[in-house]
Amino acid sequence: MEYGHVQRPKYDCLLFDLDDTLYPLSTGLASSVRKNIEDYMVEKLGIEQSKIAELGNLLYKNYGTTMAGLRAIGYDFDYDEYHSFIHGRLPYENLRPDPVLRSLLLSLPIRKVIFTNADKVHALKALNRLGLEDCFEGILCFETLNPIHKSTPSDDEDDIEFLGSATSSNTAAATNGTEIFDIIGHFAQPKPGSVLPKTPIVCKPSEIAIERALKIANINPHRTLFFEDSVRNIQAGKRVGLDTVLVGNSQRVVGADYALESIHNIREALPQLWEVDRVAEVNYSGVAVETSVTA
């Protein structure tokens, strides 16, 4: 007896960034985050206001996030306190339930995972405001890749767990008298042999961060579609083997396989995601996933 060949879907996982991807930039959360980071640098770290704009720009550009850059150049602080300061005063009321996106996500017969540089508290709050809290299998977030506070960069993969369930108290002293690396001076007047210090924080767009996140969640990059609003994160994802979708811009850039003006355009742009003869079998083998993502 011959069995009909069932076409295997091209993707078995959809990986979504959260901020400015699942909701538009126009909500104003991103500009509030930027202002809160600047306030933290002045109020908590004692950095001169006149240096904030240039310093913040250099840290973000060279380290992926301002937070990662601050740790690299010698500032030490409690991660939870930092995140609560940055996200605690955001205009979450600007995020409204999105029944259209919810319906689209729930109709997709493919595994769906969030991958954000933000902390778990913010991710859950934003997803709840959007009405999408039960649309994803799990969340890869700051605590996933940075479960314990580190003074130095580490390649120890045993420190990492999906959803950051082994998070430590993140206690950290002040800068412990550590000399702060002058990154502004480094770029203004480069000294021979001078190199940028490494950061102990693991985050996008680091390829190591993306590869670790995929490994933790048992995701095959070659069978995964990655949705992001950040061009550099898209390009890093492409380098590790992901197919990529730039969200928030209809113009494709180098590294993006697709481009969507809005996440709501997903069905028009990618109808093949729904074109499966049967519900794709979601492979959860070996993934320690807590469906409630509240632990």
Short mmCIF file of N, CA, C and O in Angstrom, two decimals, residues 8-15 109-113 137 218-225 273 276 280-284:
data_model
loop_
_atom_site.label_atom_id
_atom_site.label_comp_id
_atom_site.label_asym_id
_atom_site.label_seq_id
_atom_site.Cartn_x
_atom_site.Cartn_y
_atom_site.Cartn_z
N ARG A 8 5.91 18.48 4.42
CA ARG A 8 6.31 18.96 5.75
C ARG A 8 6.37 20.48 5.72
O ARG A 8 6.98 21.06 4.82
N PRO A 9 5.74 21.16 6.68
CA PRO A 9 5.81 22.63 6.70
C PRO A 9 7.26 23.10 6.78
O PRO A 9 8.11 22.43 7.36
N LYS A 10 7.53 24.25 6.17
CA LYS A 10 8.90 24.77 6.15
C LYS A 10 9.38 25.16 7.55
O LYS A 10 10.55 25.03 7.88
N TYR A 11 8.45 25.66 8.37
CA TYR A 11 8.82 26.14 9.71
C TYR A 11 8.11 25.34 10.79
O TYR A 11 6.93 25.00 10.65
N ASP A 12 8.84 25.05 11.86
CA ASP A 12 8.18 24.44 13.01
C ASP A 12 8.26 25.32 14.25
O ASP A 12 7.84 24.93 15.33
N CYS A 13 8.78 26.55 14.07
CA CYS A 13 8.78 27.50 15.19
C CYS A 13 8.77 28.94 14.66
O CYS A 13 9.44 29.25 13.67
N LEU A 14 7.99 29.78 15.31
CA LEU A 14 7.98 31.21 15.03
C LEU A 14 8.50 31.91 16.27
O LEU A 14 7.98 31.74 17.37
N LEU A 15 9.57 32.69 16.10
CA LEU A 15 10.23 33.37 17.21
C LEU A 15 9.94 34.86 17.10
O LEU A 15 10.26 35.49 16.08
N PRO A 109 -0.78 27.15 13.20
CA PRO A 109 -0.57 25.80 13.73
C PRO A 109 0.92 25.49 13.95
O PRO A 109 1.40 24.41 13.62
N ILE A 110 1.64 26.46 14.45
CA ILE A 110 3.09 26.34 14.61
C ILE A 110 3.49 26.81 16.01
O ILE A 110 2.87 27.73 16.56
N ARG A 111 4.51 26.21 16.56
CA ARG A 111 5.04 26.61 17.86
C ARG A 111 5.45 28.08 17.84
O ARG A 111 6.06 28.55 16.89
N LYS A 112 5.12 28.83 18.90
CA LYS A 112 5.41 30.27 18.97
C LYS A 112 6.10 30.59 20.29
O LYS A 112 5.61 30.20 21.36
N VAL A 113 7.23 31.33 20.21
CA VAL A 113 8.01 31.67 21.39
C VAL A 113 8.40 33.14 21.32
O VAL A 113 8.71 33.66 20.25
N GLU A 137 4.19 29.67 23.71
CA GLU A 137 4.61 28.53 24.54
C GLU A 137 5.49 28.98 25.70
O GLU A 137 5.42 28.43 26.80
N ASN A 218 15.30 24.56 22.61
CA ASN A 218 15.29 23.44 21.68
C ASN A 218 14.67 23.85 20.33
O ASN A 218 13.74 23.22 19.82
N ILE A 219 15.19 24.95 19.79
CA ILE A 219 14.70 25.50 18.53
C ILE A 219 15.75 25.31 17.44
O ILE A 219 16.91 25.68 17.63
N ASN A 220 15.34 24.77 16.32
CA ASN A 220 16.23 24.58 15.18
C ASN A 220 16.21 25.86 14.34
O ASN A 220 15.18 26.20 13.76
N PRO A 221 17.33 26.60 14.26
CA PRO A 221 17.33 27.87 13.53
C PRO A 221 16.93 27.73 12.06
O PRO A 221 16.35 28.64 11.48
N HIS A 222 17.22 26.58 11.46
CA HIS A 222 16.96 26.40 10.03
C HIS A 222 15.49 26.10 9.73
O HIS A 222 15.10 26.04 8.57
N ARG A 223 14.70 25.92 10.79
CA ARG A 223 13.26 25.69 10.61
C ARG A 223 12.45 26.72 11.43
O ARG A 223 11.35 26.43 11.91
N THR A 224 13.05 27.90 11.57
CA THR A 224 12.44 28.93 12.41
C THR A 224 12.37 30.27 11.68
O THR A 224 13.30 30.65 10.97
N LEU A 225 11.27 30.99 11.88
CA LEU A 225 11.08 32.32 11.31
C LEU A 225 11.11 33.32 12.46
O LEU A 225 10.39 33.18 13.45
N LEU A 273 2.31 30.09 5.97
CA LEU A 273 2.33 29.63 7.37
C LEU A 273 1.03 28.91 7.73
O LEU A 273 1.00 28.10 8.64
N VAL A 276 -1.07 24.35 5.66
CA VAL A 276 -0.64 23.01 6.08
C VAL A 276 -1.85 22.09 6.01
O VAL A 276 -2.95 22.45 6.40
N ALA A 280 0.50 21.05 12.39
CA ALA A 280 1.89 20.63 12.57
C ALA A 280 2.07 20.06 13.96
O ALA A 280 1.53 20.56 14.93
N GLU A 281 2.85 18.99 14.04
CA GLU A 281 3.11 18.41 15.35
C GLU A 281 4.13 19.28 16.05
O GLU A 281 5.23 19.50 15.57
N VAL A 282 3.74 19.78 17.21
CA VAL A 282 4.64 20.65 17.96
C VAL A 282 5.53 19.78 18.83
O VAL A 282 5.06 19.00 19.64
N ASN A 283 6.81 19.89 18.62
CA ASN A 283 7.76 19.04 19.34
C ASN A 283 8.22 19.72 20.63
O ASN A 283 8.95 20.69 20.61
N TYR A 284 7.75 19.22 21.75
CA TYR A 284 8.14 19.79 23.04
C TYR A 284 9.23 18.95 23.71
O TYR A 284 9.58 19.20 24.85
#
